[in-house]
Amino acid sequence: MQRSRPPNPPGDRHWRGSARLAACCALVFCAMTLLVDWDAETLTPPRALLWLTLSAGVFAILLPPRVTAGPGWLAVRGPVRRHMVRTDALVAVRQFSGASSHLVLRDAHGHQLELDPRVLVADPLLWHELDTGVRRSVERGTLRQGTEVLLRLGHRIDGETAQAVLRASGLS
């Protein structure tokens, strides 16, 4: 008898492409450094290990965090840790702008995560899961701070989705 697997939760659809780009950049960096060192006839096993280690560091820095969501939760997994919040028990949402705009979500259980809002703009399924959880938080009265941030983000996402639909249908 075969067990049916639960469907995969929605995740950032562009993550694989970004991860592939990070891997390619790290491989190019590794190949170039090894090639230059080999051409200069200074390549030794310790130096090769140094270049491989630095290439792994380049990959870790360039690898974007993976964002997934499900009914009542949102998770961001980086190279070292995974942060998860209950979207149906949010207490605060803040948006920080500047060089790197990001959302900070905090739930009633004390968990917190940071998220680039462009991930939500690029993936309406993730936004839908977050929005559904936020509505439950508002109904329960736990969300006390940040509803205006989410309203602005929702309008932005809806506008960009409508523009994409119009472009795809040839009306814009």
PDB file of C-alpha atoms in Angstrom:
ATOM      1  CA  MET A   1       0.000   0.000   0.000  1.00  0.00           C
ATOM      2  CA  GLN A   2       1.406   3.373  -0.988  1.00  0.00           C
ATOM      3  CA  ARG A   3       1.063   6.396   1.256  1.00  0.00           C
ATOM      4  CA  SER A   4       0.041   9.641  -0.314  1.00  0.00           C
ATOM      5  CA  ARG A   5       2.400  12.497   0.387  1.00  0.00           C
ATOM      6  CA  PRO A   6       1.050  15.850   1.512  1.00  0.00           C
ATOM      7  CA  PRO A   7       1.333  18.564  -1.101  1.00  0.00           C
ATOM      8  CA  ASN A   8       4.448  20.698  -0.957  1.00  0.00           C
ATOM      9  CA  PRO A   9       3.839  23.997   0.795  1.00  0.00           C
ATOM     10  CA  PRO A  10       4.107  27.090  -1.370  1.00  0.00           C
ATOM     11  CA  GLY A  11       7.644  28.350  -1.602  1.00  0.00           C
ATOM     12  CA  ASP A  12       9.553  31.094  -3.321  1.00  0.00           C
ATOM     13  CA  ARG A  13       9.296  30.144  -7.008  1.00  0.00           C
ATOM     14  CA  HIS A  14      12.431  32.113  -7.892  1.00  0.00           C
ATOM     15  CA  TRP A  15      14.636  30.558  -5.213  1.00  0.00           C
ATOM     16  CA  ARG A  16      16.009  27.744  -7.396  1.00  0.00           C
ATOM     17  CA  GLY A  17      17.148  30.188 -10.062  1.00  0.00           C
ATOM     18  CA  SER A  18      18.811  32.384  -7.450  1.00  0.00           C
ATOM     19  CA  ALA A  19      20.468  29.356  -5.839  1.00  0.00           C
ATOM     20  CA  ARG A  20      21.695  28.221  -9.248  1.00  0.00           C
ATOM     21  CA  LEU A  21      23.154  31.698  -9.883  1.00  0.00           C
ATOM     22  CA  ALA A  22      24.904  31.621  -6.485  1.00  0.00           C
ATOM     23  CA  ALA A  23      26.387  28.206  -7.305  1.00  0.00           C
ATOM     24  CA  CYS A  24      27.554  29.382 -10.739  1.00  0.00           C
ATOM     25  CA  CYS A  25      29.203  32.483  -9.268  1.00  0.00           C
ATOM     26  CA  ALA A  26      30.958  30.382  -6.633  1.00  0.00           C
ATOM     27  CA  LEU A  27      32.143  27.871  -9.259  1.00  0.00           C
ATOM     28  CA  VAL A  28      33.422  30.634 -11.547  1.00  0.00           C
ATOM     29  CA  PHE A  29      35.233  32.228  -8.601  1.00  0.00           C
ATOM     30  CA  CYS A  30      36.784  28.881  -7.682  1.00  0.00           C
ATOM     31  CA  ALA A  31      37.820  28.095 -11.267  1.00  0.00           C
ATOM     32  CA  MET A  32      39.313  31.551 -11.837  1.00  0.00           C
ATOM     33  CA  THR A  33      41.302  31.588  -8.607  1.00  0.00           C
ATOM     34  CA  LEU A  34      42.610  28.065  -9.179  1.00  0.00           C
ATOM     35  CA  LEU A  35      43.455  28.885 -12.793  1.00  0.00           C
ATOM     36  CA  VAL A  36      45.322  32.086 -11.909  1.00  0.00           C
ATOM     37  CA  ASP A  37      47.201  30.340  -9.107  1.00  0.00           C
ATOM     38  CA  TRP A  38      48.030  27.391 -11.364  1.00  0.00           C
ATOM     39  CA  ASP A  39      49.200  29.714 -14.163  1.00  0.00           C
ATOM     40  CA  ALA A  40      51.470  31.540 -11.703  1.00  0.00           C
ATOM     41  CA  GLU A  41      52.823  28.113 -10.674  1.00  0.00           C
ATOM     42  CA  THR A  42      52.037  28.811  -7.027  1.00  0.00           C
ATOM     43  CA  LEU A  43      49.161  26.345  -6.626  1.00  0.00           C
ATOM     44  CA  THR A  44      49.729  24.023  -3.691  1.00  0.00           C
ATOM     45  CA  PRO A  45      47.265  21.761  -1.846  1.00  0.00           C
ATOM     46  CA  PRO A  46      46.852  24.245   1.053  1.00  0.00           C
ATOM     47  CA  ARG A  47      46.224  27.098  -1.415  1.00  0.00           C
ATOM     48  CA  ALA A  48      43.735  24.972  -3.355  1.00  0.00           C
ATOM     49  CA  LEU A  49      41.949  24.239  -0.067  1.00  0.00           C
ATOM     50  CA  LEU A  50      41.928  27.983   0.675  1.00  0.00           C
ATOM     51  CA  TRP A  51      40.320  28.742  -2.704  1.00  0.00           C
ATOM     52  CA  LEU A  52      37.738  25.994  -2.233  1.00  0.00           C
ATOM     53  CA  THR A  53      36.891  27.314   1.240  1.00  0.00           C
ATOM     54  CA  LEU A  54      36.565  30.880  -0.045  1.00  0.00           C
ATOM     55  CA  SER A  55      34.343  29.655  -2.883  1.00  0.00           C
ATOM     56  CA  ALA A  56      32.089  27.910  -0.357  1.00  0.00           C
ATOM     57  CA  GLY A  57      31.944  31.225   1.532  1.00  0.00           C
ATOM     58  CA  VAL A  58      30.952  33.067  -1.654  1.00  0.00           C
ATOM     59  CA  PHE A  59      28.186  30.525  -2.195  1.00  0.00           C
ATOM     60  CA  ALA A  60      26.927  30.871   1.391  1.00  0.00           C
ATOM     61  CA  ILE A  61      26.845  34.665   1.105  1.00  0.00           C
ATOM     62  CA  LEU A  62      25.083  34.714  -2.268  1.00  0.00           C
ATOM     63  CA  LEU A  63      22.564  31.961  -1.467  1.00  0.00           C
ATOM     64  CA  PRO A  64      19.219  33.653  -0.748  1.00  0.00           C
ATOM     65  CA  PRO A  65      17.076  32.479   2.154  1.00  0.00           C
ATOM     66  CA  ARG A  66      14.343  30.009   1.207  1.00  0.00           C
ATOM     67  CA  VAL A  67      10.818  31.152   2.063  1.00  0.00           C
ATOM     68  CA  THR A  68       7.973  28.640   2.472  1.00  0.00           C
ATOM     69  CA  ALA A  69       4.463  28.944   3.846  1.00  0.00           C
ATOM     70  CA  GLY A  70       1.553  26.801   4.843  1.00  0.00           C
ATOM     71  CA  PRO A  71      -1.749  27.129   6.636  1.00  0.00           C
ATOM     72  CA  GLY A  72      -0.979  29.380   9.602  1.00  0.00           C
ATOM     73  CA  TRP A  73       2.810  29.527   9.279  1.00  0.00           C
ATOM     74  CA  LEU A  74       5.638  31.195   7.348  1.00  0.00           C
ATOM     75  CA  ALA A  75       9.258  30.022   7.422  1.00  0.00           C
ATOM     76  CA  VAL A  76      12.542  31.478   6.221  1.00  0.00           C
ATOM     77  CA  ARG A  77      15.480  29.066   5.985  1.00  0.00           C
ATOM     78  CA  GLY A  78      18.960  30.482   5.653  1.00  0.00           C
ATOM     79  CA  PRO A  79      22.253  28.625   5.327  1.00  0.00           C
ATOM     80  CA  VAL A  80      22.466  28.069   9.093  1.00  0.00           C
ATOM     81  CA  ARG A  81      19.048  28.476  10.737  1.00  0.00           C
ATOM     82  CA  ARG A  82      15.359  28.242  10.043  1.00  0.00           C
ATOM     83  CA  HIS A  83      13.011  30.885  11.446  1.00  0.00           C
ATOM     84  CA  MET A  84       9.280  30.273  11.588  1.00  0.00           C
ATOM     85  CA  VAL A  85       6.318  32.323  12.783  1.00  0.00           C
ATOM     86  CA  ARG A  86       2.675  31.491  13.223  1.00  0.00           C
ATOM     87  CA  THR A  87       0.873  33.857  10.862  1.00  0.00           C
ATOM     88  CA  ASP A  88      -2.418  33.163  12.603  1.00  0.00           C
ATOM     89  CA  ALA A  89      -0.919  34.440  15.892  1.00  0.00           C
ATOM     90  CA  LEU A  90       1.039  37.497  14.759  1.00  0.00           C
ATOM     91  CA  VAL A  91       1.419  40.340  17.247  1.00  0.00           C
ATOM     92  CA  ALA A  92       3.551  42.801  15.266  1.00  0.00           C
ATOM     93  CA  VAL A  93       4.686  43.485  11.718  1.00  0.00           C
ATOM     94  CA  ARG A  94       7.273  46.137  10.990  1.00  0.00           C
ATOM     95  CA  GLN A  95       8.814  47.266   7.735  1.00  0.00           C
ATOM     96  CA  PHE A  96      12.286  48.725   7.665  1.00  0.00           C
ATOM     97  CA  SER A  97      13.390  50.534   4.552  1.00  0.00           C
ATOM     98  CA  GLY A  98      16.739  51.739   3.435  1.00  0.00           C
ATOM     99  CA  ALA A  99      19.498  49.927   1.617  1.00  0.00           C
ATOM    100  CA  SER A 100      17.746  46.601   2.173  1.00  0.00           C
ATOM    101  CA  SER A 101      14.028  46.813   2.821  1.00  0.00           C
ATOM    102  CA  HIS A 102      12.699  44.008   4.975  1.00  0.00           C
ATOM    103  CA  LEU A 103       9.667  42.963   6.985  1.00  0.00           C
ATOM    104  CA  VAL A 104       9.972  41.765  10.551  1.00  0.00           C
ATOM    105  CA  LEU A 105       7.151  39.469  11.693  1.00  0.00           C
ATOM    106  CA  ARG A 106       6.716  38.527  15.366  1.00  0.00           C
ATOM    107  CA  ASP A 107       4.169  36.048  16.717  1.00  0.00           C
ATOM    108  CA  ALA A 108       2.547  35.505  20.101  1.00  0.00           C
ATOM    109  CA  HIS A 109       4.919  32.616  20.860  1.00  0.00           C
ATOM    110  CA  GLY A 110       7.972  34.892  20.784  1.00  0.00           C
ATOM    111  CA  HIS A 111       9.230  33.775  17.355  1.00  0.00           C
ATOM    112  CA  GLN A 112      10.459  36.336  14.867  1.00  0.00           C
ATOM    113  CA  LEU A 113      11.656  36.335  11.282  1.00  0.00           C
ATOM    114  CA  GLU A 114      12.920  38.819   8.736  1.00  0.00           C
ATOM    115  CA  LEU A 115      11.765  38.694   5.148  1.00  0.00           C
ATOM    116  CA  ASP A 116      12.410  40.660   1.979  1.00  0.00           C
ATOM    117  CA  PRO A 117       8.987  41.934   0.803  1.00  0.00           C
ATOM    118  CA  ARG A 118      10.052  41.437  -2.833  1.00  0.00           C
ATOM    119  CA  VAL A 119       9.714  37.678  -2.255  1.00  0.00           C
ATOM    120  CA  LEU A 120       6.027  38.178  -1.457  1.00  0.00           C
ATOM    121  CA  VAL A 121       5.559  40.533  -4.413  1.00  0.00           C
ATOM    122  CA  ALA A 122       7.127  37.969  -6.756  1.00  0.00           C
ATOM    123  CA  ASP A 123       5.113  35.021  -5.431  1.00  0.00           C
ATOM    124  CA  PRO A 124       1.369  35.563  -4.922  1.00  0.00           C
ATOM    125  CA  LEU A 125       0.943  32.095  -3.361  1.00  0.00           C
ATOM    126  CA  LEU A 126       3.235  33.025  -0.485  1.00  0.00           C
ATOM    127  CA  TRP A 127       1.409  36.318  -0.105  1.00  0.00           C
ATOM    128  CA  HIS A 128      -1.945  34.487  -0.023  1.00  0.00           C
ATOM    129  CA  GLU A 129      -0.772  32.216   2.807  1.00  0.00           C
ATOM    130  CA  LEU A 130       0.557  35.194   4.787  1.00  0.00           C
ATOM    131  CA  ASP A 131      -2.571  37.264   4.138  1.00  0.00           C
ATOM    132  CA  THR A 132      -4.856  34.414   5.250  1.00  0.00           C
ATOM    133  CA  GLY A 133      -2.907  34.052   8.490  1.00  0.00           C
ATOM    134  CA  VAL A 134      -2.910  37.812   9.055  1.00  0.00           C
ATOM    135  CA  ARG A 135      -6.703  37.881   8.694  1.00  0.00           C
ATOM    136  CA  ARG A 136      -6.965  35.196  11.380  1.00  0.00           C
ATOM    137  CA  SER A 137      -4.636  37.211  13.637  1.00  0.00           C
ATOM    138  CA  VAL A 138      -6.821  40.279  13.192  1.00  0.00           C
ATOM    139  CA  GLU A 139      -9.986  38.244  13.910  1.00  0.00           C
ATOM    140  CA  ARG A 140      -8.443  36.854  17.104  1.00  0.00           C
ATOM    141  CA  GLY A 141      -7.195  40.284  18.145  1.00  0.00           C
ATOM    142  CA  THR A 142      -3.529  39.319  18.454  1.00  0.00           C
ATOM    143  CA  LEU A 143      -2.197  41.615  15.709  1.00  0.00           C
ATOM    144  CA  ARG A 144      -1.829  44.999  17.344  1.00  0.00           C
ATOM    145  CA  GLN A 145       0.917  46.603  15.302  1.00  0.00           C
ATOM    146  CA  GLY A 146       1.582  46.675  11.573  1.00  0.00           C
ATOM    147  CA  THR A 147      -1.752  46.243   9.836  1.00  0.00           C
ATOM    148  CA  GLU A 148      -1.124  49.388   7.766  1.00  0.00           C
ATOM    149  CA  VAL A 149       2.201  47.949   6.571  1.00  0.00           C
ATOM    150  CA  LEU A 150       0.434  44.824   5.361  1.00  0.00           C
ATOM    151  CA  LEU A 151      -2.350  46.834   3.718  1.00  0.00           C
ATOM    152  CA  ARG A 152       0.228  48.852   1.737  1.00  0.00           C
ATOM    153  CA  LEU A 153       2.065  45.687   0.770  1.00  0.00           C
ATOM    154  CA  GLY A 154      -1.223  44.029  -0.242  1.00  0.00           C
ATOM    155  CA  HIS A 155      -2.137  46.962  -2.488  1.00  0.00           C
ATOM    156  CA  ARG A 156       1.323  46.849  -4.066  1.00  0.00           C
ATOM    157  CA  ILE A 157       1.080  43.096  -4.696  1.00  0.00           C
ATOM    158  CA  ASP A 158      -2.450  43.367  -6.085  1.00  0.00           C
ATOM    159  CA  GLY A 159      -1.384  46.196  -8.404  1.00  0.00           C
ATOM    160  CA  GLU A 160       1.643  44.325  -9.703  1.00  0.00           C
ATOM    161  CA  THR A 161      -0.399  41.132 -10.168  1.00  0.00           C
ATOM    162  CA  ALA A 162      -3.048  43.060 -12.111  1.00  0.00           C
ATOM    163  CA  GLN A 163      -0.315  44.621 -14.298  1.00  0.00           C
ATOM    164  CA  ALA A 164       1.150  41.171 -14.980  1.00  0.00           C
ATOM    165  CA  VAL A 165      -2.273  39.821 -15.980  1.00  0.00           C
ATOM    166  CA  LEU A 166      -2.863  42.787 -18.289  1.00  0.00           C
ATOM    167  CA  ARG A 167       0.580  42.361 -19.870  1.00  0.00           C
ATOM    168  CA  ALA A 168       0.038  38.633 -20.356  1.00  0.00           C
ATOM    169  CA  SER A 169      -3.342  39.220 -22.000  1.00  0.00           C
ATOM    170  CA  GLY A 170      -1.933  41.915 -24.270  1.00  0.00           C
ATOM    171  CA  LEU A 171      -4.153  44.671 -22.865  1.00  0.00           C
ATOM    172  CA  SER A 172      -1.319  46.762 -21.505  1.00  0.00           C
TER     173      SER A 172
END
